[in-house]
CSV table of C-alpha atoms in Angstrom, one decimal:
chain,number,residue,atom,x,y,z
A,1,UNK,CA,38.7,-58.0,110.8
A,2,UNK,CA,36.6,-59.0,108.0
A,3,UNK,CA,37.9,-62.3,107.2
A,4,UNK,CA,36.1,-63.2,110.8
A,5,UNK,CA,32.7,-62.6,109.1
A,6,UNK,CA,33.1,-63.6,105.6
A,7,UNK,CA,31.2,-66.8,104.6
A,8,UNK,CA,28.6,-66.7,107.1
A,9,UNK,CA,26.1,-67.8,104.7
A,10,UNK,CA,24.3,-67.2,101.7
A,11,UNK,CA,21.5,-65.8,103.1
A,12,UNK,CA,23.5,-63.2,105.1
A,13,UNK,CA,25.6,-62.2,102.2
A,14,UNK,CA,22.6,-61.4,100.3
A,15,UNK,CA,21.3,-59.5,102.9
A,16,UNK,CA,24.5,-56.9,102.8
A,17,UNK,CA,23.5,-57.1,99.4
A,18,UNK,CA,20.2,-55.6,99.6
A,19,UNK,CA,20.8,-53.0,102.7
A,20,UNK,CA,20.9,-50.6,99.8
A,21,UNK,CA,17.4,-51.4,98.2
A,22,UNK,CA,16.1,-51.7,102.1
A,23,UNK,CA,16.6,-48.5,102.8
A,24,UNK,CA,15.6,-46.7,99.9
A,25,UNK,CA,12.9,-48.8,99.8
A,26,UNK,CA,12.1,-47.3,103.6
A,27,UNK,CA,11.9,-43.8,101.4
A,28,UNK,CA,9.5,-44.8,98.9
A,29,UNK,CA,6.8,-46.3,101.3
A,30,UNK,CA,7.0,-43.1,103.1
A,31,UNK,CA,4.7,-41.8,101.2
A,32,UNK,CA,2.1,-44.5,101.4
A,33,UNK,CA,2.1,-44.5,105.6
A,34,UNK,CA,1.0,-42.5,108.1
A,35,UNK,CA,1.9,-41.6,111.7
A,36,UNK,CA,0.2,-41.6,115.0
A,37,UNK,CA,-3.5,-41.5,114.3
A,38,UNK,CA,-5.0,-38.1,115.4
A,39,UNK,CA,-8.4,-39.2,116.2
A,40,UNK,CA,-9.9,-42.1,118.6
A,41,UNK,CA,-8.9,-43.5,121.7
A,42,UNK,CA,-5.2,-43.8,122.8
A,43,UNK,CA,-4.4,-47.2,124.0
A,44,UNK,CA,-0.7,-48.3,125.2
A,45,UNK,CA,1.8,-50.1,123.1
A,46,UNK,CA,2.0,-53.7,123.9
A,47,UNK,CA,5.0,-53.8,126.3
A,48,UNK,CA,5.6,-50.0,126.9
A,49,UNK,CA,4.8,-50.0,130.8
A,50,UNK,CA,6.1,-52.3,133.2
A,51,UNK,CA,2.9,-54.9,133.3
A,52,UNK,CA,1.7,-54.6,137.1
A,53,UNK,CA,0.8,-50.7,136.5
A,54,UNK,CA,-0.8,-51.4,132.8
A,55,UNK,CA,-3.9,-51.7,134.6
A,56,UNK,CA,-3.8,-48.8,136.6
A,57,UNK,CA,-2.6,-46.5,133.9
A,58,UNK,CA,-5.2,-47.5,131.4
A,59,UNK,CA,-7.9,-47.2,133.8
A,60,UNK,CA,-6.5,-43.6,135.2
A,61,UNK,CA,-5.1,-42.3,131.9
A,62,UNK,CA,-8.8,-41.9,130.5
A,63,UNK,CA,-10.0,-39.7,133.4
A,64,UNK,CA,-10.7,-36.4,131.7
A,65,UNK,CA,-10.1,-35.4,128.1
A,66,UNK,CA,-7.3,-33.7,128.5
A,67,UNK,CA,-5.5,-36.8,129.6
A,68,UNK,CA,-4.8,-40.3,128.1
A,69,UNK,CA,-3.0,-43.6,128.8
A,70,UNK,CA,0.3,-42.6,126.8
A,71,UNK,CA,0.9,-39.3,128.3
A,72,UNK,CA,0.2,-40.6,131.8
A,73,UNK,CA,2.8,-42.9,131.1
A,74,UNK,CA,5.3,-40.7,129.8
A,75,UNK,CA,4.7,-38.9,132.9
A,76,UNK,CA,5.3,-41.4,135.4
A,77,UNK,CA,8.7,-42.9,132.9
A,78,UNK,CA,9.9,-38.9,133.3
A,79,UNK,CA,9.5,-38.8,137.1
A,80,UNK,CA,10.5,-41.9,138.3
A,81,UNK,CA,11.1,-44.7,135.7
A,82,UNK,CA,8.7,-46.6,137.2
A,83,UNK,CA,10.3,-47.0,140.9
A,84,UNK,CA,7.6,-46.9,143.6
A,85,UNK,CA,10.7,-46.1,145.9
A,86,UNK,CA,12.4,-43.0,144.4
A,87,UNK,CA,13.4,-40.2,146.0
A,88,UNK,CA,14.4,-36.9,144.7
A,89,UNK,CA,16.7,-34.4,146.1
A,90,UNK,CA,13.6,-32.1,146.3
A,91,UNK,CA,12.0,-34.0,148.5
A,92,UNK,CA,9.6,-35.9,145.7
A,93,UNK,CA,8.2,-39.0,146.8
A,94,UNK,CA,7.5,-42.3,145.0
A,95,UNK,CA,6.4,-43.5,141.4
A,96,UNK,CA,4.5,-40.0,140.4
A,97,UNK,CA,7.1,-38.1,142.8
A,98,UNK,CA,4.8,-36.0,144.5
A,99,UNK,CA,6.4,-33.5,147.5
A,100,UNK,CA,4.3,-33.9,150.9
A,101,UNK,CA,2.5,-30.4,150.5
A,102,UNK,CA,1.1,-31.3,146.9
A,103,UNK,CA,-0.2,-35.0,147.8
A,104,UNK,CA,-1.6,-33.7,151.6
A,105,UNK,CA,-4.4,-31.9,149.1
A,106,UNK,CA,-4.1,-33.4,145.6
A,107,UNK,CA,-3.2,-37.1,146.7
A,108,UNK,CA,-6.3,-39.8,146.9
A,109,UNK,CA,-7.2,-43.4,148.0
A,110,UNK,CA,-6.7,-44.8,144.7
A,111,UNK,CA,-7.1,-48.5,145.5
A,112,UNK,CA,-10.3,-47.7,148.0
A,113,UNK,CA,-8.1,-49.4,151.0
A,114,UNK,CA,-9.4,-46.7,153.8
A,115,UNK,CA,-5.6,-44.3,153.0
A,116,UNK,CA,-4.0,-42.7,150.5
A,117,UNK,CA,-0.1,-44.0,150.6
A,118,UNK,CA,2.4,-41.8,148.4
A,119,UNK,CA,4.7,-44.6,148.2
A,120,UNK,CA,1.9,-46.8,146.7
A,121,UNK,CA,1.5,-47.0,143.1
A,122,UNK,CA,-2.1,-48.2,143.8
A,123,UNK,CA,-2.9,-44.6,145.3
A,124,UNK,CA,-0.1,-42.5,143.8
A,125,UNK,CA,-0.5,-43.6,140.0
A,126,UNK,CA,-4.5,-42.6,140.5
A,127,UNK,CA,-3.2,-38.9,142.3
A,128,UNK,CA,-1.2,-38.3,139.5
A,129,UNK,CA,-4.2,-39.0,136.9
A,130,UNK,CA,-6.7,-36.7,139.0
A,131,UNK,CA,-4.1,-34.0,139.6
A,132,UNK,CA,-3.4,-33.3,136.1
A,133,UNK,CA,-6.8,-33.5,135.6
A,134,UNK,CA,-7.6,-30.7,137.8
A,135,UNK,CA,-5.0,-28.7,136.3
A,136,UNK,CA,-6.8,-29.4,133.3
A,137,UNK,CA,-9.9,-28.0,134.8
A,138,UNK,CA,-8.0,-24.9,135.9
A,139,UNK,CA,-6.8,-23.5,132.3
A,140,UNK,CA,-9.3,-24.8,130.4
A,141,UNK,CA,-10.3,-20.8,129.5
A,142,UNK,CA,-6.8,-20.8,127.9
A,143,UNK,CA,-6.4,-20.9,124.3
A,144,UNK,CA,-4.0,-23.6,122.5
A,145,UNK,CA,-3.7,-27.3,123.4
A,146,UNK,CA,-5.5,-28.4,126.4
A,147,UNK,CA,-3.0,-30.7,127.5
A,148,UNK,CA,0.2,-28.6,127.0
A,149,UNK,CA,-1.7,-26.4,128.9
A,150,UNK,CA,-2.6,-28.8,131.2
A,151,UNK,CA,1.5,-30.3,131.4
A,152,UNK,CA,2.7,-26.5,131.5
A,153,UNK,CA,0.3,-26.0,134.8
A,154,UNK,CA,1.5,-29.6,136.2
A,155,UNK,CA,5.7,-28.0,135.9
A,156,UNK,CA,4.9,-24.4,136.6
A,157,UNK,CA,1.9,-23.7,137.8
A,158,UNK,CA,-2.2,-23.0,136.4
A,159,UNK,CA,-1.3,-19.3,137.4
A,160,UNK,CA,1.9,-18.5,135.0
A,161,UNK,CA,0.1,-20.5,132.2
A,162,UNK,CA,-3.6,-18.6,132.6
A,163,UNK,CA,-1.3,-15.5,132.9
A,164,UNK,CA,0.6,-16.3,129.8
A,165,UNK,CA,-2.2,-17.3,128.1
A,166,UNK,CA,-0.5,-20.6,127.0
A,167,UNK,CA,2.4,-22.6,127.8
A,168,UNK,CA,4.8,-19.9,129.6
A,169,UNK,CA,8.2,-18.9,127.9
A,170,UNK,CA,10.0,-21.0,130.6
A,171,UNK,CA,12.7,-22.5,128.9
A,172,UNK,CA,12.2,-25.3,131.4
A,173,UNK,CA,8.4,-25.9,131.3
A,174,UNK,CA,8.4,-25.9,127.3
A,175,UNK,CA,10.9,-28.7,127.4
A,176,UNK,CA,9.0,-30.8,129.7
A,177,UNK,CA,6.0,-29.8,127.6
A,178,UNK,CA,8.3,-31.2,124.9
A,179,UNK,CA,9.2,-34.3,126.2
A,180,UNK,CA,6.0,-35.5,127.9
A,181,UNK,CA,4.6,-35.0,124.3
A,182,UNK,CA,7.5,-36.6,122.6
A,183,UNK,CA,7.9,-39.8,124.9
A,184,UNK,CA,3.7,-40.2,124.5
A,185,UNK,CA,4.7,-41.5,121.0
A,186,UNK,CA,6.7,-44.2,122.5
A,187,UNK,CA,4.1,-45.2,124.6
A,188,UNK,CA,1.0,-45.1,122.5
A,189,UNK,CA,-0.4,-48.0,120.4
A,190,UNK,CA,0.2,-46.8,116.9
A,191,UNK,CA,-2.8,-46.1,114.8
A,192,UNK,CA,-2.1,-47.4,111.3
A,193,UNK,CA,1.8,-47.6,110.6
A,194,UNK,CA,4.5,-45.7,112.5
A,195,UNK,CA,6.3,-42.9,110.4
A,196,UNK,CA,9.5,-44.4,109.0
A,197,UNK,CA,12.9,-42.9,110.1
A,198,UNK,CA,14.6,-40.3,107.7
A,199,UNK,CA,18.3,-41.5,109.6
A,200,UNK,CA,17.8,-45.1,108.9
A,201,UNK,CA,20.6,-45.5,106.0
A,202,UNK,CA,23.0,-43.8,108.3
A,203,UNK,CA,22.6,-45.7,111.1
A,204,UNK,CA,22.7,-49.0,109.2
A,205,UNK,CA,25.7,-47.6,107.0
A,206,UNK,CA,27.7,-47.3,110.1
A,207,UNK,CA,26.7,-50.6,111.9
A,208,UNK,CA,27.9,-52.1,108.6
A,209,UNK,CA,31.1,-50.5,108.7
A,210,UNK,CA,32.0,-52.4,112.2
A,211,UNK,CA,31.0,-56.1,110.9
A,212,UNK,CA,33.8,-58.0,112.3
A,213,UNK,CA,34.6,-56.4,115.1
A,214,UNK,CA,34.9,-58.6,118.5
A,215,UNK,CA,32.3,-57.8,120.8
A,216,UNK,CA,33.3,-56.1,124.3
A,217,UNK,CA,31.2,-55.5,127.4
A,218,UNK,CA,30.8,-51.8,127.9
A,219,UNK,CA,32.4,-51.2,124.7
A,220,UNK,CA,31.6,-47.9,123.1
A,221,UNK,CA,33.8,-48.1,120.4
A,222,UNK,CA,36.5,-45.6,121.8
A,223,UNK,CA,40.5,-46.0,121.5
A,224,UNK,CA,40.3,-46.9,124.8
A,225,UNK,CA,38.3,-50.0,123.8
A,226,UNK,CA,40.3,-50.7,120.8
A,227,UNK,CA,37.3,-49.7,118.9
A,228,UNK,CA,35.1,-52.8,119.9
A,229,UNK,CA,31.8,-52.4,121.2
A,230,UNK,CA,28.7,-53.9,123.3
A,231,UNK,CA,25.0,-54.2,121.9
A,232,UNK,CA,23.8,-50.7,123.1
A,233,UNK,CA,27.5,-49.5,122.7
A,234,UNK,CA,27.1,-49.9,118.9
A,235,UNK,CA,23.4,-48.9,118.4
A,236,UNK,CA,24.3,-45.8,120.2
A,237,UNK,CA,27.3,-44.9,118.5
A,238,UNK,CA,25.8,-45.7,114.5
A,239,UNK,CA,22.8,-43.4,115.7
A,240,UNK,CA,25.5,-40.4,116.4
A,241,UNK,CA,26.8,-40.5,113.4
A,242,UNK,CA,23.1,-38.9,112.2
A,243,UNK,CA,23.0,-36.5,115.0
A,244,UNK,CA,20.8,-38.5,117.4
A,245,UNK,CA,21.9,-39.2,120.8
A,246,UNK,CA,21.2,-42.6,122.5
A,247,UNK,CA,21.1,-43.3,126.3
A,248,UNK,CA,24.1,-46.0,127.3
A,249,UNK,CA,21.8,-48.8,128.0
A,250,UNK,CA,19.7,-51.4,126.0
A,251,UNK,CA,16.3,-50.9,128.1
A,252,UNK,CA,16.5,-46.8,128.1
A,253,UNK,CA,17.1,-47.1,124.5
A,254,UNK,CA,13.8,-48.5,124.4
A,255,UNK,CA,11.7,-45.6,124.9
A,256,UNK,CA,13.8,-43.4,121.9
A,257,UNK,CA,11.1,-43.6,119.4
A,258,UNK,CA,7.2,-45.5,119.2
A,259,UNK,CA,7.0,-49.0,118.6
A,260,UNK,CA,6.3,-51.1,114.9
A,261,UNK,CA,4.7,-53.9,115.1
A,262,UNK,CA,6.6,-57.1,114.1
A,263,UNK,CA,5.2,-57.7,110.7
A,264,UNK,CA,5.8,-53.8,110.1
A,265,UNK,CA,9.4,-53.4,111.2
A,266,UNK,CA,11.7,-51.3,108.6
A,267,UNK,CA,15.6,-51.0,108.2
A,268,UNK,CA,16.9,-48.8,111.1
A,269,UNK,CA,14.2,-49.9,113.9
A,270,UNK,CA,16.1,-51.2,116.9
A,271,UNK,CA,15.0,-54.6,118.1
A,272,UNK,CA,14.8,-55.3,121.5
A,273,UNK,CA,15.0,-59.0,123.8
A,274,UNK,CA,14.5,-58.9,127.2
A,275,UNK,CA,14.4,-61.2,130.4
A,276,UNK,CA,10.3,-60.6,131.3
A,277,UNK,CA,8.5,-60.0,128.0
A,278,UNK,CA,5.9,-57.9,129.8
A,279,UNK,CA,8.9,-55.5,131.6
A,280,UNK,CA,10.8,-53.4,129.3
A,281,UNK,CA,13.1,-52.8,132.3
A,282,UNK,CA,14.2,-56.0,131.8
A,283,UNK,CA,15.6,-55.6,128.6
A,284,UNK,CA,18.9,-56.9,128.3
A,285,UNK,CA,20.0,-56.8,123.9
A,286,UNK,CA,19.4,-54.3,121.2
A,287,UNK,CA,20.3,-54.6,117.9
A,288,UNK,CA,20.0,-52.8,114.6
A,289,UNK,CA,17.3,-54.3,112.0
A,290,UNK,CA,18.2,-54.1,108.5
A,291,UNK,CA,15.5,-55.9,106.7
A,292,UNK,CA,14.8,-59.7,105.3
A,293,UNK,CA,14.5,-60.9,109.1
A,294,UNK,CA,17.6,-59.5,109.6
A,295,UNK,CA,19.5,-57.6,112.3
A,296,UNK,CA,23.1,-56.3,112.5
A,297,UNK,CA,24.3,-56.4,116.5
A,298,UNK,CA,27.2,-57.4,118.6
A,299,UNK,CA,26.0,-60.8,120.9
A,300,UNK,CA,28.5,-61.7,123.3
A,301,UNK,CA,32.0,-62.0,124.5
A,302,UNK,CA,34.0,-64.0,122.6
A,303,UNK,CA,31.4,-63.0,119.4
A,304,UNK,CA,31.8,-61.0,116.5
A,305,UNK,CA,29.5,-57.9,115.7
A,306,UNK,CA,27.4,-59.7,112.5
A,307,UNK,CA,24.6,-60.3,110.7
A,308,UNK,CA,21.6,-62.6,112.8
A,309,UNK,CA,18.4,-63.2,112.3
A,310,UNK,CA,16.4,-61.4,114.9
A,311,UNK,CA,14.1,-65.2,115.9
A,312,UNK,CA,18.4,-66.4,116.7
A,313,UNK,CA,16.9,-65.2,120.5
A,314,UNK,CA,13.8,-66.4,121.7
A,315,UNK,CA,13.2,-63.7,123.9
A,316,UNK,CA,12.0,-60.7,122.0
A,317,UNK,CA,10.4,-58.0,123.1
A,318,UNK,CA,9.5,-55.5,120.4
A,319,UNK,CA,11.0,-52.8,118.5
A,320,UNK,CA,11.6,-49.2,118.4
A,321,UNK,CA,11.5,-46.8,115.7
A,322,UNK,CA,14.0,-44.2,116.9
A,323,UNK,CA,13.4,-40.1,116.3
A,324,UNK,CA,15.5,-37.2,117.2
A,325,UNK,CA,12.7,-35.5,119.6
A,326,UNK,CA,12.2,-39.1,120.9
A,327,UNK,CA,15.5,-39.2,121.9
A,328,UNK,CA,16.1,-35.7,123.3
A,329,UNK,CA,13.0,-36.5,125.6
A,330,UNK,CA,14.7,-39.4,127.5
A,331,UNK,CA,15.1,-38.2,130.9
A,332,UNK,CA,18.8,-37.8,131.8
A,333,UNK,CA,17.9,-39.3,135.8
A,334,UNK,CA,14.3,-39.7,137.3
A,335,UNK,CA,13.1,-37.5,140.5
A,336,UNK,CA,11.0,-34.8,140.7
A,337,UNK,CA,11.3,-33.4,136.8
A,338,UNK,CA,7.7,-32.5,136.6
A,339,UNK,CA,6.2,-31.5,139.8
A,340,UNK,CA,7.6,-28.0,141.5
A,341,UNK,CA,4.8,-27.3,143.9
């Protein structure tokens, strides 16, 4: 399969070269960058929620202290994946999936139209900021972080977490805990530069190992495939091979990790093109960046998985450093994950 990618050019074949130096050059600039800034206001990533409720969640995310932009996002991403029209088998209702009972008394006119429709982002995206804000209000006498406490109350109750003093040892509310506070990194505007990934040289290492191999569409590398693979297909399988998981598809790979900006990309980020450049639900290609402009990724039918540059499509989006929490955090299906009562 090689001889199908050999030649390409100079430029690429120099690239391969220096995957090596790339990488370890990812470890060595470790030490010189930081993570998620700790102090100062939380804005959103450019791109990270679907443009017509970037407004609403900016505005609503800064209601009380205990709440910002990010983690309302992650909130609404977990529940509903941004569909004003989901239903859940619980009986939630809408883009913050609220059950009748809770938005009869927690639910508010968020748009100032004269009612307060649960199928209306405009109302229910504001409902969802003011709840968690009251919840805030209720266990803010407990000790620890003020918005675990504050997510712990929104899945189980103010009650079990005043009475636990904390986040409850409910193996289901500490992983929603967990994931809200994961996914909030893929939805915040880094401050300074985004922690750079410790399974990078795996992940490219693997990708490398496939150049040459035909693309196919919904191709996860399998026997049954003949070991040929689609865009997410391979991202998702070089990312196992370091122990982290990946969702099938391109645009929930998106949300695995925060997002470098373009000038600040390293080998291992996943770059991302998508149809609406303000929608990440409209992502339709993902591939692997290794460095010098470069990405590994498998195009198209009747393609080759190779080396591109990552300006060979006009329509990118942004980029995602991917972690293992980041990951775990993806929500499996949307509906009702958060709200119980």
């Amino acid at each position: 399969m090689r001889k199908l990618w050999v030649g390409v050019g100079v430029g690429i074949a120099m690239c391969l070269s220096f995957i090596g130096l790339l990488v370890v050059g990812v470890y060595v600039a470790a030490g010189n960058i930081t993570g998620l800034g700790k102090g100062g206001t939380v804005g959103l990533a450019k791109g990270a929620v679907p443009e017509q409720y970037q407004a609403l969640v900016a505005k609503w995310g800064n209601l009380c202290p205990a709440l910002n932009p990010a983690v309302l996002a992650a909130q609404l991403y977990t529940e509903s994946n941004w569909d004003p029209t989901a239903r859940s088998p619980a009986a939630a209702m809408g883009i913050a999936q609220f059950i009748q009972e809770t938005w009869d008394t927690e639910g508010i006119d968020g748009n100032g139209d004269g009612k307060k429709d649960i199928w209306d982002p405009a109302d229910a995206i504001p409902s969802a900021a003011s709840y968690d804000c009251q919840l805030a209000k209720d266990v803010k006498g407990v000790s620890g972080d003020i918005t675990d406490n504050m997510l712990a109350a929104y899945n189980a109750g103010p009650y079990r977490v005043i009475k636990a003093g904390g986040v409850p040892s409910i193996s289901e509310t500490q992983g929603y805990v967990k994931s809200i506070r994961s996914l909030e990194k893929s939805f915040a505007r880094p401050v300074g530069r985004v922690a750079p990934s410790q399974q990078a040289a795996g992940a490219i290492y693997y990708a490398q190992e496939k150049l040459g191999t035909p693309y196919l569409w919904g191709g996860d590398g399998g026997p049954e495939d003949n070991g040929r693979f689609d865009c997410s297909g391979l991202t998702k399988a070089a990312y196992a091979t370091v122990g982290i998981e990946l969702p099938r598809v391109a645009n929930d790979q998106w949300n695995a990790g925060p997002h470098p900006k373009r000038d600040e990309l390293l080998p291992g980020d996943l770059v991302f093109y998508a149809n609406d450049l303000n929608d990440p639900r409209s992502i339709h290609h993902v591939g692997l960046y290794v460095g010098g402009g470069y990405m590994i990724h498998a195009p198209r039918t009747g393609a080759v998985i190779r080396f591109e540059k990552i300006d060979s499509q006009p329509d990118y989006i942004g980029a995602t450093r991917v972690t293992a929490d980041g990951a775990k955090a993806l929500p499996t299906a949307p509906g009702g994950a958060g709200r119980k009562a």
